Amino acid sequence: MIVVEKRGFVLPSIHSAPPFFTEQPNPTTHATATAQWIKLILTYARHRKLFTLRVEDAETAGSDWEEILRNERINRKILAPHLSNILEAMVQQNLAVYEPPKQARSVLVFWRLQEEWAEVLYDWVTSTGQLNTIMTFYDITDPPLESLLTNIPLSLLRKAIGILGKTNRSQIIAIADGEGVRFLSRSK
């Protein structure tokens, strides 16, 4: 059974199975369930444009993640230790990074790979005619017209800029009130 929730997100049928919300003792079943959780988290994050997932979201009613971390119809929710293990697996697979660093309770979710974000950023700059223009990070994360980059976390934006910098398509510039970035034409 596929369930469509109030925000138009289609939950997979596994979301209605009580064992899905329980950490499985069998290693093979555990690995399969973890992979299904990771796919669900990434798909949902992309659908809702969510970047941060915290272990506390498993315990907090009304969180942005409640729709997938709970299933009231079967009276189940994922427990914090189980979610913590899933986040650890995501970090190990480079699908998330602990943010802030040096803790293990909150991750930045990569529903696009960092390299994909770099290309999204470069394509946006090109399409808006801002090559060779110095821009602030605020110009990118809060543009006049909403874009795929609206509200992107600064740490992820910096990673994307760094990736573009390695191919000589961006450079960080010191400006009066901090840092800016200039995007350069592709080298031919």
Coordinates of C-alpha atoms in Angstrom, one line a residue, residues 4 9 27 29 52 57 70 97 113 127 139 143 146 151 158 164 175 185:
V4 CA 0.3 9.9 0.1
F9 CA 5.0 13.0 -0.5
P27 CA 22.8 -8.2 9.9
T29 CA 17.9 -7.5 7.5
T52 CA 19.5 19.2 8.5
D57 CA 13.8 15.0 15.4
R70 CA 6.5 8.5 12.7
V97 CA 28.3 15.0 7.1
L113 CA 26.0 15.2 -4.0
S127 CA 21.7 31.6 -16.2
D139 CA 23.1 37.0 -2.7
P143 CA 18.2 35.7 -4.1
E146 CA 13.6 31.7 -5.3
N151 CA 18.4 28.7 2.0
R158 CA 31.3 26.7 0.7
L164 CA 34.3 25.0 -8.5
I175 CA 35.1 42.2 0.5
S185 CA 33.9 31.3 -17.3

